Amino acid sequence: MNDNGLNLLENLDYSVVQQCMHCGMCLPACPTYDATLLERSSPRGRIAMMRAIADGDLQASKVFAEEMYFCLGCLACQTACPAGVDYATLFENARAEVERQGLLNSPVRDFVRRWTLGWLFAKRSRLHRLGRSLRFFQRSGLQTLVRKSGLLRLMPWGLGALEPLTPEINERFTDQLYRQDLKKKNPSAAKYQVALLAGCIQDIAFAEVNADTICALQHNHCEVLLPEAQECCGSLHGHNGELDTAKRLARINIDAFNAEDLDAVIVNSGGCGSHIKHYEHLLADDAEYAERAKEWSRKVRDIHEFLVEIELRTPECKLPAQQVTYHESCHLKHGQKVSDAPREVLRAVPGLQLIELTEADWCCGSAGIYNITQPEMSMQLLDRKMSHVRATGAKIVATGNPGCAIQIAHGGQRADVPVQVVHPVSLLAAAYRAEKQGES
Amino acid sequence: MDNLALIKGLASFLREDQLLTSDEDLSVYAFDGTAMLHNRPACVVLPERGEEVAQILALCNKKAVPVVARGSGTGLAGGAVPSEGGVVLCLVRLNKIIELDAANLVMVCEPGVLTQKVADEALAAGLFYPPDPGSIKISTIGGNVANNSGGLRGLKYGVTRDYVMGLEVVLADGQILETGNKCVKDVAGFALKDLFIGSEGMLGVITKVILKLVPAPASKKTLLGLYDDMTQAAETVSAIIENKIIPCTLEFLDRTTIECVESYAKIGLPTDCEAVLLMEVDGHPAEVDEQAAQIEKIARQGGAREVRLAATVEEGLRLASARRTAFSALARLAPTVVLEDVTVPRSELARMVAYVQGVGERHQVKVGTFGHMGDGNLHPTFLCDERNKEEMARVEKAMEEVFSFAVELGGTITGEHGVGLAKKSFLPKQLGPVGMDVLKRVKIAFDPVGILNPGNMFD
Ligand SMILES: Cc1cc2nc3c(=O)[nH]c(=O)nc-3n(C[C@H](O)[C@H](O)[C@H](O)COP(=O)(O)OP(=O)(O)OC[C@H]3O[C@@H](n4cnc5c(N)ncnc54)[C@H](O)[C@@H]3O)c2cc1C
Ligand code: SF4
Ligand code: SF4
């Protein structure tokens, strides 16, 4: 990867590094700048450091490394930037360089990274196994016991903080649901053939969102496939400096899906979607996969985007009036520029009244594993989000990313705002099901 | 003087997070919004109270260390670029709105308040703060005052200077000067506050601003004129003004700029015409309707291929905010964007526009031009690559010619961005020896040791 002895930032296409003309227009969009008013915690400052490192004017240091992990990777700066700076690429390479040089290495961090990125999230079967144990832990009463004991506070590196954010694990994961119930509901004369990326967290903790996605698609003339050989999308790896693993996972998924034969690859998690739409760039230098990656990227659709594109059918049913507000996942809004489509999906659901959320696209602090690595900033952002949620008066928050869903549900408890957090597509699926009672 | 003693002195009254000295921090405060200019400071200080500013300046004055005041660092003349080894005095944490006095139509705020915040707070009280530089979302009010910034509404509403009623300024030696007040009239002594407006951080550091507000206009209409010929757009501007109509906004974008803005904002700007005029009228609804109709007629007579009327207020807002991204959006085409700020009497606009076009062709440099046409203020922007020395030499030459021609037409080398480091070599040509001498005498009177942004504007 750096066989020429240069660091990753030096190796990056200079036009990417040089694109920022330091106008500062992105600063007000950046949550970490807003919180600190420090130039180094702003997009302009971070890019300037990267450029200085690429130019050899600055050493990649621990301060730089910490700054790159203080960055949420929310990409609000990329939306705000009129000059077309590709912050996502800069960010991924900067973090990868931090890892390459081991700037933040410590025994605990190394252990946790190896265990999560290198092992757990590198294979879906492992995640499934862990998921089952976790479910046992959650249901057995052990969880309450552990919570009370304060044992978690003794755990290293903020891992204790992870526990209340651990979602409830489902009884059946997506593939079981699919094999047992969903597959047979594929319409016989389908207009579109699509395949679903099940995701990792979505798959074991929000399997019903995957089921709802499949249901909504089936009600819109789609035959839905669930390729068995699929793996985690690799976004966690890509965003946390493990570019090689990210590339390996991308190749596996491309092989598993055969996007060439599909009308669309459907993804319902903002974070995964943002990442897999970029396989094209990730594998651009891969002689064998570059072309297929391009085709893959052309076919990937966020579920809302796809439903709107095929002009989703408005469910014909009467449902009680309810107020809902919509939180924009960063990677849906900034990473994929999908912003109107989820709202359109919500507006299509009978009885739902959409109340706009102030700062709907301001990061909630979930940001992948940010709520574990930077708990203080993360909770600050969450409190800000919850105060806006409270102001809407809505009892339902819809959002298209599992990380945000976990974070906001936690925020509801933390700030005592009683809300139910759902995926927009779940509300839609419920409406389709209500058309004919008994059918699912 | 050695850095250690300075930093020790500053550390005696600043917290650790208010005094930055790491290589990383120094590298990110080395530049502002201007292309190609950078210098590493010795340290960066972030005061949170006016008294801290006074302490910092007193210390630096005693030790003769250069200090550059800084807001958000969006300046386009290099005015906030530090002196090598100097102190960056960053004012963004002095960001409180102290008072909104609706009875007197006045707002009092600290210098680090963002211009957008001033506008929003005023609007929430049914009032209006008109100056709206393209950078409004992030520029600070202190930076606006220090540069006497203009904006998109200059034609009808004037520039920052027209809204400053009073200032609190920390002088070079740390003394605090209050000048001006909430009174509409005040002739007690020289109008010192006016000296600080546009002083580019060279006479004192602004720590408080008293701003004038006006009632918010009841109605607004936005029109877009499409032209196949740039000079026709310029002539339309002159014709509108000749007809005694004063729109609040008359902005101009050439084809290159429109393409860049559209590829960012995606709001359906036409990309197949040579020039677009963004025109806005505001005021009483009946008057607004009448003026909009007149403007449409004049634009058509002036050769506009098409005149579009924004259907809603939101659409008008979208157009204006897209226009504000013009400068940054041009960076899509080239890594280095060198932007100029020449201003000419409005009657000379068509000649200036044509000249800029010719200069680009003569020196084979790509130029995108946009600007506040109603103010006679153009921003020819040279699209280049700073690593290409030969190209940069041509850009330099082209710029020089544009400046000379502007001065020849009775114009100025800078209408709103300031002289800074970027234009200081051209200043004597415009001001002449007497003008320069008076500038220097004023500078010495306020800053005898010469610590405030030395080397900026003149040596
Ligand atoms: C995209 C873009 C669009 C722009 N559009 C416009 C426009 O339409 N019209 C226009 O006029 N300008 C425009 N500008 C230029 C710039 O935004 C303005 O000059 C603005 O006022 C600078 O504010 P700032 O807070 O960034 O100041 P800085 O850049 O930080 O500082 C500017 C100057 O003011 C001095 N200074 C800052 N704060 C203080 C203080 N408290 N006391 C004393 N001196 C101080 C600095 O030393 C420096 O000389 C634009 C810039 C960009 C990047
Ligand atoms: S990232 Fe874009 S918006 Fe931010 S400073 Fe750079 S060019 Fe300007
Ligand atoms: S990704 Fe988010 S946190 Fe990081 S620099 Fe951009 S806006 Fe700021």
JSON list of N, CA, C and O in Angstrom, two decimals, chain B residues 59-78:
[
{"chain": "B", "resi": 59, "resn": "LEU", "atom": "N", "xyz": [1.04, 43.16, 27.06]},
{"chain": "B", "resi": 59, "resn": "LEU", "atom": "CA", "xyz": [2.24, 42.33, 27.13]},
{"chain": "B", "resi": 59, "resn": "LEU", "atom": "C", "xyz": [3.01, 42.37, 25.80]},
{"chain": "B", "resi": 59, "resn": "LEU", "atom": "O", "xyz": [4.24, 42.56, 25.78]},
{"chain": "B", "resi": 60, "resn": "CYS", "atom": "N", "xyz": [2.29, 42.18, 24.71]},
{"chain": "B", "resi": 60, "resn": "CYS", "atom": "CA", "xyz": [2.96, 42.16, 23.41]},
{"chain": "B", "resi": 60, "resn": "CYS", "atom": "C", "xyz": [3.59, 43.51, 23.09]},
{"chain": "B", "resi": 60, "resn": "CYS", "atom": "O", "xyz": [4.65, 43.59, 22.48]},
{"chain": "B", "resi": 61, "resn": "ASN", "atom": "N", "xyz": [2.92, 44.58, 23.50]},
{"chain": "B", "resi": 61, "resn": "ASN", "atom": "CA", "xyz": [3.44, 45.92, 23.23]},
{"chain": "B", "resi": 61, "resn": "ASN", "atom": "C", "xyz": [4.75, 46.12, 23.99]},
{"chain": "B", "resi": 61, "resn": "ASN", "atom": "O", "xyz": [5.73, 46.64, 23.46]},
{"chain": "B", "resi": 62, "resn": "LYS", "atom": "N", "xyz": [4.74, 45.65, 25.24]},
{"chain": "B", "resi": 62, "resn": "LYS", "atom": "CA", "xyz": [5.94, 45.79, 26.06]},
{"chain": "B", "resi": 62, "resn": "LYS", "atom": "C", "xyz": [7.10, 45.02, 25.44]},
{"chain": "B", "resi": 62, "resn": "LYS", "atom": "O", "xyz": [8.25, 45.47, 25.44]},
{"chain": "B", "resi": 63, "resn": "LYS", "atom": "N", "xyz": [6.78, 43.87, 24.90]},
{"chain": "B", "resi": 63, "resn": "LYS", "atom": "CA", "xyz": [7.84, 43.01, 24.35]},
{"chain": "B", "resi": 63, "resn": "LYS", "atom": "C", "xyz": [8.01, 43.19, 22.84]},
{"chain": "B", "resi": 63, "resn": "LYS", "atom": "O", "xyz": [8.77, 42.46, 22.21]},
{"chain": "B", "resi": 64, "resn": "ALA", "atom": "N", "xyz": [7.24, 44.13, 22.27]},
{"chain": "B", "resi": 64, "resn": "ALA", "atom": "CA", "xyz": [7.33, 44.41, 20.83]},
{"chain": "B", "resi": 64, "resn": "ALA", "atom": "C", "xyz": [7.12, 43.17, 19.96]},
{"chain": "B", "resi": 64, "resn": "ALA", "atom": "O", "xyz": [7.86, 42.92, 19.01]},
{"chain": "B", "resi": 65, "resn": "VAL", "atom": "N", "xyz": [6.10, 42.39, 20.30]},
{"chain": "B", "resi": 65, "resn": "VAL", "atom": "CA", "xyz": [5.78, 41.20, 19.50]},
{"chain": "B", "resi": 65, "resn": "VAL", "atom": "C", "xyz": [4.59, 41.51, 18.59]},
{"chain": "B", "resi": 65, "resn": "VAL", "atom": "O", "xyz": [3.59, 42.04, 19.06]},
{"chain": "B", "resi": 66, "resn": "PRO", "atom": "N", "xyz": [4.70, 41.20, 17.30]},
{"chain": "B", "resi": 66, "resn": "PRO", "atom": "CA", "xyz": [3.58, 41.46, 16.40]},
{"chain": "B", "resi": 66, "resn": "PRO", "atom": "C", "xyz": [2.33, 40.63, 16.74]},
{"chain": "B", "resi": 66, "resn": "PRO", "atom": "O", "xyz": [2.44, 39.46, 17.12]},
{"chain": "B", "resi": 67, "resn": "VAL", "atom": "N", "xyz": [1.17, 41.26, 16.60]},
{"chain": "B", "resi": 67, "resn": "VAL", "atom": "CA", "xyz": [-0.10, 40.59, 16.90]},
{"chain": "B", "resi": 67, "resn": "VAL", "atom": "C", "xyz": [-1.03, 40.77, 15.71]},
{"chain": "B", "resi": 67, "resn": "VAL", "atom": "O", "xyz": [-1.20, 41.88, 15.21]},
{"chain": "B", "resi": 68, "resn": "VAL", "atom": "N", "xyz": [-1.66, 39.69, 15.27]},
{"chain": "B", "resi": 68, "resn": "VAL", "atom": "CA", "xyz": [-2.69, 39.85, 14.25]},
{"chain": "B", "resi": 68, "resn": "VAL", "atom": "C", "xyz": [-4.03, 39.41, 14.83]},
{"chain": "B", "resi": 68, "resn": "VAL", "atom": "O", "xyz": [-4.16, 38.32, 15.39]},
{"chain": "B", "resi": 69, "resn": "ALA", "atom": "N", "xyz": [-5.00, 40.33, 14.74]},
{"chain": "B", "resi": 69, "resn": "ALA", "atom": "CA", "xyz": [-6.35, 39.96, 15.16]},
{"chain": "B", "resi": 69, "resn": "ALA", "atom": "C", "xyz": [-6.94, 39.05, 14.11]},
{"chain": "B", "resi": 69, "resn": "ALA", "atom": "O", "xyz": [-6.62, 39.15, 12.92]},
{"chain": "B", "resi": 70, "resn": "ARG", "atom": "N", "xyz": [-7.80, 38.14, 14.56]},
{"chain": "B", "resi": 70, "resn": "ARG", "atom": "CA", "xyz": [-8.40, 37.20, 13.62]},
{"chain": "B", "resi": 70, "resn": "ARG", "atom": "C", "xyz": [-9.83, 36.90, 14.04]},
{"chain": "B", "resi": 70, "resn": "ARG", "atom": "O", "xyz": [-10.11, 36.70, 15.22]},
{"chain": "B", "resi": 71, "resn": "GLY", "atom": "N", "xyz": [-10.73, 36.91, 13.06]},
{"chain": "B", "resi": 71, "resn": "GLY", "atom": "CA", "xyz": [-12.08, 36.46, 13.31]},
{"chain": "B", "resi": 71, "resn": "GLY", "atom": "C", "xyz": [-12.18, 35.02, 12.85]},
{"chain": "B", "resi": 71, "resn": "GLY", "atom": "O", "xyz": [-11.53, 34.14, 13.39]},
{"chain": "B", "resi": 72, "resn": "SER", "atom": "N", "xyz": [-12.95, 34.79, 11.76]},
{"chain": "B", "resi": 72, "resn": "SER", "atom": "CA", "xyz": [-13.06, 33.42, 11.25]},
{"chain": "B", "resi": 72, "resn": "SER", "atom": "C", "xyz": [-12.04, 33.11, 10.17]},
{"chain": "B", "resi": 72, "resn": "SER", "atom": "O", "xyz": [-12.07, 32.04, 9.58]},
{"chain": "B", "resi": 73, "resn": "GLY", "atom": "N", "xyz": [-11.18, 34.07, 9.88]},
{"chain": "B", "resi": 73, "resn": "GLY", "atom": "CA", "xyz": [-10.16, 33.80, 8.87]},
{"chain": "B", "resi": 73, "resn": "GLY", "atom": "C", "xyz": [-10.72, 33.55, 7.48]},
{"chain": "B", "resi": 73, "resn": "GLY", "atom": "O", "xyz": [-10.25, 32.67, 6.77]},
{"chain": "B", "resi": 74, "resn": "THR", "atom": "N", "xyz": [-11.72, 34.34, 7.09]},
{"chain": "B", "resi": 74, "resn": "THR", "atom": "CA", "xyz": [-12.26, 34.21, 5.73]},
{"chain": "B", "resi": 74, "resn": "THR", "atom": "C", "xyz": [-11.83, 35.35, 4.84]},
{"chain": "B", "resi": 74, "resn": "THR", "atom": "O", "xyz": [-12.27, 35.46, 3.70]},
{"chain": "B", "resi": 75, "resn": "GLY", "atom": "N", "xyz": [-10.98, 36.22, 5.38]},
{"chain": "B", "resi": 75, "resn": "GLY", "atom": "CA", "xyz": [-10.56, 37.38, 4.63]},
{"chain": "B", "resi": 75, "resn": "GLY", "atom": "C", "xyz": [-9.86, 37.00, 3.33]},
{"chain": "B", "resi": 75, "resn": "GLY", "atom": "O", "xyz": [-9.25, 35.94, 3.23]},
{"chain": "B", "resi": 76, "resn": "LEU", "atom": "N", "xyz": [-9.97, 37.86, 2.33]},
{"chain": "B", "resi": 76, "resn": "LEU", "atom": "CA", "xyz": [-9.47, 37.51, 1.01]},
{"chain": "B", "resi": 76, "resn": "LEU", "atom": "C", "xyz": [-8.33, 38.41, 0.56]},
{"chain": "B", "resi": 76, "resn": "LEU", "atom": "O", "xyz": [-8.05, 38.53, -0.63]},
{"chain": "B", "resi": 77, "resn": "ALA", "atom": "N", "xyz": [-7.67, 39.06, 1.53]},
{"chain": "B", "resi": 77, "resn": "ALA", "atom": "CA", "xyz": [-6.53, 39.89, 1.18]},
{"chain": "B", "resi": 77, "resn": "ALA", "atom": "C", "xyz": [-5.32, 39.50, 2.01]},
{"chain": "B", "resi": 77, "resn": "ALA", "atom": "O", "xyz": [-4.30, 40.18, 2.00]},
{"chain": "B", "resi": 78, "resn": "GLY", "atom": "N", "xyz": [-5.44, 38.44, 2.77]},
{"chain": "B", "resi": 78, "resn": "GLY", "atom": "CA", "xyz": [-4.32, 38.03, 3.62]},
{"chain": "B", "resi": 78, "resn": "GLY", "atom": "C", "xyz": [-4.20, 38.86, 4.88]},
{"chain": "B", "resi": 78, "resn": "GLY", "atom": "O", "xyz": [-3.18, 38.83, 5.56]}
]
